[in-house]
mmCIF file of C-alpha atoms and ligand atoms in Angstrom:
data_model
loop_
_atom_site.group_PDB
_atom_site.id
_atom_site.type_symbol
_atom_site.label_atom_id
_atom_site.label_comp_id
_atom_site.label_asym_id
_atom_site.label_seq_id
_atom_site.Cartn_x
_atom_site.Cartn_y
_atom_site.Cartn_z
ATOM 1 C CA MET A 1 27.218 3.648 24.203
ATOM 2 C CA ILE A 2 23.600 3.162 25.584
ATOM 3 C CA SER A 3 20.871 5.515 23.712
ATOM 4 C CA ILE A 4 17.765 5.902 25.132
ATOM 5 C CA ILE A 5 14.676 7.132 23.066
ATOM 6 C CA ALA A 6 11.698 9.121 24.078
ATOM 7 C CA PRO A 7 8.644 10.168 22.080
ATOM 8 C CA VAL A 8 7.355 13.230 23.637
ATOM 9 C CA TYR A 9 3.855 14.918 22.301
ATOM 10 C CA ASN A 10 2.615 17.374 24.897
ATOM 11 C CA GLU A 11 4.427 15.924 27.804
ATOM 12 C CA GLU A 12 6.101 19.249 29.245
ATOM 13 C CA HIS A 13 5.444 18.240 32.832
ATOM 14 C CA VAL A 14 7.431 15.245 32.769
ATOM 15 C CA LEU A 15 10.823 15.581 30.960
ATOM 16 C CA HIS A 16 12.739 17.304 33.815
ATOM 17 C CA GLU A 17 11.834 14.195 35.957
ATOM 18 C CA LEU A 18 12.365 11.902 32.550
ATOM 19 C CA HIS A 19 15.882 13.286 32.787
ATOM 20 C CA ARG A 20 16.080 13.110 36.631
ATOM 21 C CA ARG A 21 15.113 9.074 36.404
ATOM 22 C CA VAL A 22 17.511 8.029 33.379
ATOM 23 C CA ALA A 23 20.296 9.990 34.917
ATOM 24 C CA ALA A 24 20.233 8.697 38.081
ATOM 25 C CA VAL A 25 19.923 5.168 36.774
ATOM 26 C CA MET A 26 21.976 5.354 34.220
ATOM 27 C CA ASP A 27 25.120 6.752 35.537
ATOM 28 C CA GLY A 28 25.020 3.705 37.986
ATOM 29 C CA VAL A 29 25.083 1.909 34.981
ATOM 30 C CA GLY A 30 28.643 3.045 34.342
ATOM 31 C CA GLU A 31 28.913 3.170 30.241
ATOM 32 C CA ALA A 32 27.947 6.372 28.236
ATOM 33 C CA TRP A 33 24.572 7.197 27.423
ATOM 34 C CA GLU A 34 22.808 9.624 25.773
ATOM 35 C CA LEU A 35 18.934 10.502 25.712
ATOM 36 C CA ILE A 36 17.204 11.541 22.601
ATOM 37 C CA LEU A 37 14.162 13.238 22.804
ATOM 38 C CA VAL A 38 12.163 13.476 19.849
ATOM 39 C CA ASN A 39 9.483 16.130 19.861
ATOM 40 C CA ASP A 40 6.252 15.239 17.857
ATOM 41 C CA GLY A 41 5.001 18.565 17.121
ATOM 42 C CA SER A 42 3.840 19.211 21.043
ATOM 43 C CA ARG A 43 2.018 22.222 21.285
ATOM 44 C CA ASP A 44 2.901 22.714 24.753
ATOM 45 C CA ARG A 45 6.476 23.921 26.192
ATOM 46 C CA SER A 46 8.231 20.925 25.446
ATOM 47 C CA ALA A 47 10.511 21.665 22.891
ATOM 48 C CA GLU A 48 11.755 24.685 24.974
ATOM 49 C CA ILE A 49 12.147 22.096 27.982
ATOM 50 C CA ILE A 50 14.203 19.992 25.303
ATOM 51 C CA ALA A 51 16.392 23.097 24.533
ATOM 52 C CA GLU A 52 17.240 23.550 28.173
ATOM 53 C CA LEU A 53 17.739 19.738 29.430
ATOM 54 C CA HIS A 54 20.085 20.095 25.685
ATOM 55 C CA GLU A 55 21.450 23.332 27.207
ATOM 56 C CA ALA A 56 22.271 21.855 31.013
ATOM 57 C CA ASP A 57 23.382 18.552 29.961
ATOM 58 C CA ALA A 58 24.984 17.522 26.366
ATOM 59 C CA ARG A 59 24.064 13.582 27.019
ATOM 60 C CA VAL A 60 20.227 15.154 26.459
ATOM 61 C CA LYS A 61 19.616 15.539 22.744
ATOM 62 C CA GLY A 62 16.497 16.243 20.715
ATOM 63 C CA LEU A 63 14.399 16.917 17.732
ATOM 64 C CA SER A 64 11.661 18.584 16.716
ATOM 65 C CA PHE A 65 9.032 17.323 13.940
ATOM 66 C CA ALA A 66 7.495 20.254 12.163
ATOM 67 C CA ARG A 67 3.803 18.568 12.965
ATOM 68 C CA ASN A 68 2.449 16.054 14.814
ATOM 69 C CA PHE A 69 3.551 12.964 12.499
ATOM 70 C CA GLY A 70 2.889 9.897 15.010
ATOM 71 C CA PHE A 71 4.056 7.691 17.982
ATOM 72 C CA GLN A 72 5.558 5.563 15.204
ATOM 73 C CA GLU A 73 7.591 8.073 13.082
ATOM 74 C CA ALA A 74 9.102 9.574 16.309
ATOM 75 C CA VAL A 75 10.252 6.217 17.466
ATOM 76 C CA THR A 76 11.335 5.855 14.304
ATOM 77 C CA ALA A 77 13.377 8.905 13.738
ATOM 78 C CA GLY A 78 14.654 8.741 17.326
ATOM 79 C CA LEU A 79 16.778 4.716 16.136
ATOM 80 C CA ASP A 80 17.560 7.169 13.289
ATOM 81 C CA HIS A 81 19.419 9.536 14.966
ATOM 82 C CA ALA A 82 20.560 7.106 17.842
ATOM 83 C CA SER A 83 24.614 6.436 17.955
ATOM 84 C CA GLY A 84 24.413 3.775 20.745
ATOM 85 C CA ASP A 85 25.671 -0.193 20.534
ATOM 86 C CA ALA A 86 22.506 -0.223 22.264
ATOM 87 C CA VAL A 87 19.068 1.895 22.001
ATOM 88 C CA VAL A 88 16.201 1.611 24.112
ATOM 89 C CA LEU A 89 12.498 2.543 23.489
ATOM 90 C CA THR A 90 10.411 4.145 26.504
ATOM 91 C CA ASP A 91 7.646 6.147 26.743
ATOM 92 C CA ALA A 92 8.274 9.812 28.160
ATOM 93 C CA ASP A 93 5.543 9.850 30.518
ATOM 94 C CA LEU A 94 7.290 7.223 33.041
ATOM 95 C CA GLN A 95 5.078 4.395 32.914
ATOM 96 C CA ASP A 96 8.080 2.352 31.736
ATOM 97 C CA PRO A 97 10.402 2.900 34.642
ATOM 98 C CA PRO A 98 14.103 3.421 33.647
ATOM 99 C CA GLU A 99 14.877 1.540 37.180
ATOM 100 C CA VAL A 100 14.352 -1.577 35.191
ATOM 101 C CA ILE A 101 16.807 -0.660 32.250
ATOM 102 C CA PRO A 102 19.980 -2.353 34.150
ATOM 103 C CA GLU A 103 18.189 -5.306 34.094
ATOM 104 C CA MET A 104 17.940 -4.928 30.121
ATOM 105 C CA ILE A 105 21.636 -3.824 29.772
ATOM 106 C CA ALA A 106 22.298 -7.151 31.654
ATOM 107 C CA LYS A 107 20.586 -9.851 29.527
ATOM 108 C CA TRP A 108 22.012 -7.530 26.427
ATOM 109 C CA ARG A 109 25.524 -8.445 27.760
ATOM 110 C CA GLU A 110 24.577 -12.138 28.063
ATOM 111 C CA GLY A 111 24.209 -11.595 24.571
ATOM 112 C CA TYR A 112 20.121 -11.416 23.916
ATOM 113 C CA HIS A 113 19.654 -8.808 20.969
ATOM 114 C CA VAL A 114 16.309 -7.743 21.642
ATOM 115 C CA VAL A 115 14.981 -7.361 25.598
ATOM 116 C CA TYR A 116 11.468 -6.460 25.730
ATOM 117 C CA GLY A 117 9.608 -5.732 28.972
ATOM 118 C CA VAL A 118 6.298 -7.657 29.472
ATOM 119 C CA ARG A 119 3.995 -5.801 31.093
ATOM 120 C CA ALA A 120 3.399 -7.973 34.054
ATOM 121 C CA SER A 121 0.197 -5.530 35.327
ATOM 122 C CA ARG A 122 -0.797 -2.040 34.433
ATOM 123 C CA GLU A 123 -1.609 0.502 36.873
ATOM 124 C CA GLY A 124 -3.426 3.562 36.819
ATOM 125 C CA GLU A 125 -5.036 2.537 33.751
ATOM 126 C CA THR A 126 -9.075 2.185 32.612
ATOM 127 C CA TRP A 127 -10.387 -0.634 33.049
ATOM 128 C CA PHE A 128 -11.441 -0.370 29.095
ATOM 129 C CA LYS A 129 -8.051 0.432 27.936
ATOM 130 C CA LYS A 130 -6.231 -2.982 29.745
ATOM 131 C CA VAL A 131 -9.609 -5.122 28.076
ATOM 132 C CA THR A 132 -9.335 -4.056 24.528
ATOM 133 C CA ALA A 133 -5.600 -4.216 25.172
ATOM 134 C CA ALA A 134 -5.529 -7.217 26.586
ATOM 135 C CA ALA A 135 -7.883 -8.771 23.492
ATOM 136 C CA PHE A 136 -5.708 -6.713 21.147
ATOM 137 C CA TYR A 137 -2.814 -8.422 22.002
ATOM 138 C CA ARG A 138 -3.811 -11.838 21.851
ATOM 139 C CA LEU A 139 -5.694 -11.387 18.725
ATOM 140 C CA ILE A 140 -2.839 -9.930 17.097
ATOM 141 C CA HIS A 141 -0.578 -12.980 18.304
ATOM 142 C CA ARG A 142 -3.187 -15.454 16.512
ATOM 143 C CA ILE A 143 -3.682 -13.800 13.177
ATOM 144 C CA THR A 144 -0.042 -12.467 12.041
ATOM 145 C CA SER A 145 2.434 -15.365 11.238
ATOM 146 C CA VAL A 146 5.013 -13.113 13.240
ATOM 147 C CA ASN A 147 5.802 -14.223 17.054
ATOM 148 C CA ILE A 148 4.450 -11.121 18.320
ATOM 149 C CA PRO A 149 4.680 -11.235 22.168
ATOM 150 C CA LEU A 150 1.579 -10.566 24.529
ATOM 151 C CA ASP A 151 1.452 -7.785 26.517
ATOM 152 C CA THR A 152 4.413 -5.805 25.611
ATOM 153 C CA GLY A 153 4.880 -2.393 24.177
ATOM 154 C CA ASP A 154 7.693 -0.337 22.945
ATOM 155 C CA PHE A 155 9.579 -0.404 25.946
ATOM 156 C CA ARG A 156 12.577 -2.645 24.689
ATOM 157 C CA LEU A 157 16.424 -2.775 24.682
ATOM 158 C CA MET A 158 17.990 -3.580 21.003
ATOM 159 C CA ASP A 159 20.790 -4.474 19.899
ATOM 160 C CA ARG A 160 22.850 -2.425 17.161
ATOM 161 C CA GLN A 161 22.104 -4.971 14.519
ATOM 162 C CA VAL A 162 18.430 -4.601 15.287
ATOM 163 C CA VAL A 163 18.415 -1.562 15.095
ATOM 164 C CA ASP A 164 20.522 -1.186 11.888
ATOM 165 C CA ALA A 165 17.867 -3.905 10.219
ATOM 166 C CA ILE A 166 14.573 -1.540 11.690
ATOM 167 C CA CYS A 167 16.337 1.502 10.017
ATOM 168 C CA GLN A 168 15.980 0.067 6.855
ATOM 169 C CA MET A 169 12.473 -0.842 6.791
ATOM 170 C CA ARG A 170 10.838 2.570 5.713
ATOM 171 C CA GLU A 171 7.391 1.548 5.730
ATOM 172 C CA ARG A 172 4.481 3.197 5.887
ATOM 173 C CA ASN A 173 1.894 3.070 8.840
ATOM 174 C CA ARG A 174 4.187 1.318 11.218
ATOM 175 C CA PHE A 175 4.157 -0.959 13.847
ATOM 176 C CA LEU A 176 7.135 -1.461 15.451
ATOM 177 C CA ARG A 177 6.062 -4.075 18.073
ATOM 178 C CA GLY A 178 5.586 -6.231 14.824
ATOM 179 C CA MET A 179 8.847 -5.330 13.017
ATOM 180 C CA VAL A 180 11.172 -6.231 16.027
ATOM 181 C CA PRO A 181 10.361 -9.417 16.536
ATOM 182 C CA TRP A 182 10.031 -9.982 12.691
ATOM 183 C CA VAL A 183 13.524 -9.001 12.516
ATOM 184 C CA GLY A 184 14.482 -11.971 14.323
ATOM 185 C CA PHE A 185 17.741 -12.544 16.282
ATOM 186 C CA LYS A 186 17.823 -13.937 20.048
ATOM 187 C CA GLN A 187 14.780 -12.161 22.056
ATOM 188 C CA ILE A 188 13.694 -12.093 25.402
ATOM 189 C CA GLY A 189 11.397 -10.606 27.873
ATOM 190 C CA VAL A 190 11.595 -9.304 31.347
ATOM 191 C CA GLU A 191 8.471 -8.741 33.479
ATOM 192 C CA TYR A 192 7.948 -4.980 35.199
ATOM 193 C CA VAL A 193 5.051 -3.198 36.242
ATOM 194 C CA ARG A 194 3.681 -0.720 34.260
ATOM 195 C CA HIS A 195 2.988 2.672 36.218
ATOM 196 C CA ALA A 196 0.808 5.158 36.356
ATOM 197 C CA ARG A 197 1.980 8.274 34.293
ATOM 198 C CA PHE A 198 3.635 11.117 35.743
ATOM 199 C CA ALA A 199 1.774 13.602 34.838
ATOM 200 C CA GLY A 200 -0.659 14.324 31.463
ATOM 201 C CA ASP A 201 -3.182 12.722 29.969
ATOM 202 C CA SER A 202 -2.812 9.290 27.636
ATOM 203 C CA LYS A 203 -3.160 9.974 23.966
ATOM 204 C CA PHE A 204 -4.330 6.188 23.215
ATOM 205 C CA GLY A 205 -7.413 6.077 25.607
ATOM 206 C CA SER A 206 -10.067 6.471 23.503
ATOM 207 C CA VAL A 207 -10.998 4.031 20.511
ATOM 208 C CA ARG A 208 -11.010 6.584 17.765
ATOM 209 C CA GLN A 209 -7.400 7.105 18.986
ATOM 210 C CA MET A 210 -6.129 3.291 19.373
ATOM 211 C CA LEU A 211 -8.879 1.783 16.052
ATOM 212 C CA PRO A 212 -5.991 3.005 13.703
ATOM 213 C CA PHE A 213 -3.173 2.065 15.504
ATOM 214 C CA ALA A 214 -4.647 -1.572 15.939
ATOM 215 C CA LEU A 215 -5.528 -1.708 11.975
ATOM 216 C CA ASN A 216 -1.970 -0.947 10.836
ATOM 217 C CA ALA A 217 -0.825 -3.329 13.584
ATOM 218 C CA VAL A 218 -3.139 -6.283 11.286
ATOM 219 C CA THR A 219 -2.749 -4.517 7.825
ATOM 220 C CA SER A 220 0.950 -4.958 8.266
ATOM 221 C CA PHE A 221 1.222 -8.106 9.535
ATOM 222 C CA SER A 222 -1.489 -10.161 8.171
ATOM 223 C CA TYR A 223 -3.767 -11.018 4.781
ATOM 224 C CA LEU A 224 -6.531 -12.735 7.192
ATOM 225 C CA PRO A 225 -8.827 -9.762 6.365
ATOM 226 C CA LEU A 226 -8.548 -10.382 2.718
ATOM 227 C CA ARG A 227 -8.999 -13.502 2.649
ATOM 228 C CA LEU A 228 -12.195 -13.542 4.888
ATOM 229 C CA ALA A 229 -13.576 -12.483 1.384
ATOM 230 C CA THR A 230 -12.692 -15.192 -0.109
ATOM 231 C CA TYR A 231 -13.985 -17.682 2.750
ATOM 232 C CA LEU A 232 -17.178 -15.454 2.966
ATOM 233 C CA GLY A 233 -17.752 -16.252 -0.851
ATOM 234 C CA PHE A 234 -16.936 -19.863 -0.582
ATOM 235 C CA ALA A 235 -19.496 -20.321 2.497
ATOM 236 C CA MET A 236 -21.832 -18.573 0.090
ATOM 237 C CA ALA A 237 -21.474 -20.449 -3.216
ATOM 238 C CA VAL A 238 -21.978 -23.843 -0.812
ATOM 239 C CA ILE A 239 -24.898 -22.486 0.953
ATOM 240 C CA THR A 240 -26.683 -20.865 -2.069
ATOM 241 C CA PRO A 241 -27.296 -24.357 -3.854
ATOM 242 C CA LEU A 242 -28.834 -25.833 -0.793
ATOM 243 C CA ALA A 243 -30.920 -23.366 -0.405
ATOM 244 C CA MET A 244 -31.967 -23.299 -4.029
ATOM 245 C CA LEU A 245 -32.905 -26.704 -3.751
ATOM 246 C CA SER A 246 -34.777 -26.171 -0.774
ATOM 247 C CA VAL A 247 -36.813 -23.460 -1.663
ATOM 248 C CA VAL A 248 -37.992 -25.839 -5.261
ATOM 249 C CA LEU A 249 -38.716 -28.719 -3.099
ATOM 250 C CA ILE A 250 -41.244 -26.279 -0.950
ATOM 251 C CA ARG A 251 -42.766 -25.155 -4.386
ATOM 252 C CA LEU A 252 -43.223 -28.627 -5.403
ATOM 253 C CA LEU A 253 -43.987 -30.486 -2.390
ATOM 254 C CA THR A 254 -46.358 -28.077 -0.274
ATOM 255 C CA PRO A 255 -49.250 -26.172 -1.320
ATOM 256 C CA SER A 256 -48.231 -23.189 0.874
ATOM 257 C CA GLN A 257 -47.317 -19.729 -0.435
ATOM 258 C CA ALA A 258 -44.335 -19.358 1.010
ATOM 259 C CA LEU A 259 -41.441 -17.995 -0.386
ATOM 260 C CA LEU A 260 -43.303 -15.585 -2.390
ATOM 261 C CA GLY A 261 -42.701 -11.818 -2.824
ATOM 262 C CA GLN A 262 -40.011 -9.607 -2.743
ATOM 263 C CA ALA A 263 -39.481 -9.100 1.251
ATOM 264 C CA THR A 264 -37.093 -12.552 0.652
ATOM 265 C CA THR A 265 -35.495 -11.275 -2.457
ATOM 266 C CA LEU A 266 -34.869 -8.528 -0.930
ATOM 267 C CA LEU A 267 -33.325 -8.898 2.452
ATOM 268 C CA ALA A 268 -30.557 -11.337 0.502
ATOM 269 C CA VAL A 269 -29.862 -8.559 -1.816
ATOM 270 C CA LEU A 270 -29.282 -5.875 1.332
ATOM 271 C CA PHE A 271 -27.236 -8.762 2.987
ATOM 272 C CA LEU A 272 -25.065 -9.546 0.178
ATOM 273 C CA GLY A 273 -24.820 -5.839 -0.286
ATOM 274 C CA GLY A 274 -23.677 -5.199 3.026
ATOM 275 C CA VAL A 275 -20.735 -8.274 2.881
ATOM 276 C CA GLN A 276 -19.707 -6.501 -0.597
ATOM 277 C CA LEU A 277 -19.333 -3.599 1.130
ATOM 278 C CA ILE A 278 -17.339 -4.557 3.829
ATOM 279 C CA CYS A 279 -15.292 -6.801 1.643
ATOM 280 C CA LEU A 280 -14.456 -3.979 -0.445
ATOM 281 C CA GLY A 281 -13.514 -1.369 2.779
ATOM 282 C CA ILE A 282 -11.086 -4.309 3.537
ATOM 283 C CA ILE A 283 -9.663 -3.984 -0.156
ATOM 284 C CA GLY A 284 -9.364 -0.685 0.772
ATOM 285 C CA GLU A 285 -8.051 -0.688 3.653
ATOM 286 C CA TYR A 286 -4.695 -2.423 1.960
ATOM 287 C CA LEU A 287 -5.067 -0.399 -0.882
ATOM 288 C CA GLY A 288 -5.111 2.932 1.046
ATOM 289 C CA ARG A 289 -1.742 1.809 2.669
ATOM 290 C CA ILE A 290 -0.132 0.531 -1.060
ATOM 291 C CA TYR A 291 -0.948 3.997 -2.109
ATOM 292 C CA ASP A 292 0.921 5.525 1.161
ATOM 293 C CA GLU A 293 4.163 3.636 -0.308
ATOM 294 C CA VAL A 294 3.996 4.576 -3.716
ATOM 295 C CA LYS A 295 3.761 7.945 -2.755
ATOM 296 C CA GLY A 296 6.866 7.151 -0.905
ATOM 297 C CA ARG A 297 7.206 10.623 1.323
ATOM 298 C CA PRO A 298 9.608 10.842 3.907
ATOM 299 C CA LEU A 299 8.058 9.143 7.323
ATOM 300 C CA TYR A 300 8.373 12.432 9.099
ATOM 301 C CA ILE A 301 10.222 16.108 8.693
ATOM 302 C CA VAL A 302 12.197 17.677 11.073
ATOM 303 C CA GLU A 303 12.043 21.220 11.989
ATOM 304 C CA GLN A 304 15.071 21.667 14.856
ATOM 305 C CA ARG A 305 17.672 19.417 16.195
ATOM 306 C CA TRP A 306 19.669 19.459 19.456
ATOM 307 C CA GLY A 307 22.432 17.743 19.814
ATOM 308 C CA VAL A 308 21.645 14.965 16.815
ATOM 309 C CA GLN A 309 23.125 15.742 12.839
ATOM 310 C CA LYS A 310 20.945 16.098 10.049
ATOM 311 C CA SER A 311 23.133 13.412 8.524
ATOM 312 C CA GLY A 312 20.883 10.952 10.746
ATOM 313 C CA GLU A 313 17.734 11.717 8.782
ATOM 314 C CA ARG A 314 16.323 9.163 6.366
ATOM 315 C CA ARG A 315 13.424 9.125 3.929
HETATM 316 N N1 UDP B 401 3.329 10.199 21.610
HETATM 317 C C1 UDP B 401 3.795 10.699 20.229
HETATM 318 N N2 UDP B 401 3.337 11.366 19.361
HETATM 319 C C2 UDP B 401 2.036 11.141 19.305
HETATM 320 C C3 UDP B 401 1.225 10.191 20.798
HETATM 321 C C4 UDP B 401 2.031 9.685 21.613
HETATM 322 O O1 UDP B 401 5.245 11.026 20.644
HETATM 323 O O2 UDP B 401 1.289 11.592 19.039
HETATM 324 C C5 UDP B 401 4.271 9.883 22.516
HETATM 325 C C6 UDP B 401 3.769 10.164 24.207
HETATM 326 O O3 UDP B 401 4.661 11.117 24.308
HETATM 327 C C7 UDP B 401 4.357 9.112 24.954
HETATM 328 C C8 UDP B 401 4.437 8.075 24.285
HETATM 329 O O4 UDP B 401 4.114 8.324 22.946
HETATM 330 O O5 UDP B 401 5.530 9.500 25.571
HETATM 331 C C9 UDP B 401 2.873 7.141 24.659
HETATM 332 O O6 UDP B 401 1.793 7.776 24.877
HETATM 333 P P1 UDP B 401 0.897 8.143 25.500
HETATM 334 O O7 UDP B 401 1.091 7.872 26.857
HETATM 335 O O8 UDP B 401 -0.285 8.879 26.022
HETATM 336 O O9 UDP B 401 -0.294 6.427 25.555
HETATM 337 P P2 UDP B 401 -0.454 5.315 26.454
HETATM 338 O O10 UDP B 401 1.136 4.713 27.570
HETATM 339 O O11 UDP B 401 -1.368 5.953 27.220
HETATM 340 O O12 UDP B 401 -0.752 4.298 25.542
HETATM 341 MG MG1 MG B 402 1.766 6.325 28.451
#
């Protein structure tokens, strides 16, 4: 069986079309399938539509969160409840075309455990989103020790073994695009064209929405920001004695009144104060995440279920 998981946040206008396209594609594959729709606290009619779809077609299953917990949590809940031998993650908005899924299944049958979709091009997205996304994937690729493939979103097929491994990773502030390559196994990409949204607006279009995602990605997979403080400290420790020496020489060898007064002192103090605050903030970012882990709260709270078992839920 193949499970297809789609997180849903205010997607009332796409769900019927999503079901239609997924059903058309999956009926051609000739394997049992289920479509798990995870309603992430939508404020529109998404929950009712999921209920309707489940009524009409028992292969559509779903659950509703008690509030908006976020994309990563919604996908995690889907993985927890999926019963397929392979699981496909896709966005509900049809930006990831279901027509690519048979290609992924073919690769899976060849023996690959993870088949991820590589965005050969992106349609209907702002240049700002494209530029920041391209920069982000390259940065994260450079600074993490995990080999996170470039231009790859969450659209991917995962074998049951991989899903089980991911389900054991209950970290908060999750970054699934890093967790899947971290797990290992045989992974391969297939290229596809990322289409424009079928309807509705992007929930990750502005800096305010993308920044927390990027921060989670960096802090989950890299200590580089923390090391930056150490590097800066060493740089200062090397530069400062040289500066001291030059001050002494200038005072001894020139009659000028240079380097007197408060301005120089003030600038140095303010500059170092700024650097120290930034370093504290970086430590704070990691500290806050440690605090989240220590609290050990569940990743999501389910309010309603359609065709899935409560026992699927994990903390
Ligand atoms: N989504 C979600 N919870 C959120 C935000 C988004 O479940 O808090 C879902 C959304 O319904 C969609 C997917 O995550 O199915 C991707 O969101 P979106 O298409 O807005 O992001 P983009 O494709 O523009 O990056
Ligand atoms: Mg989208």
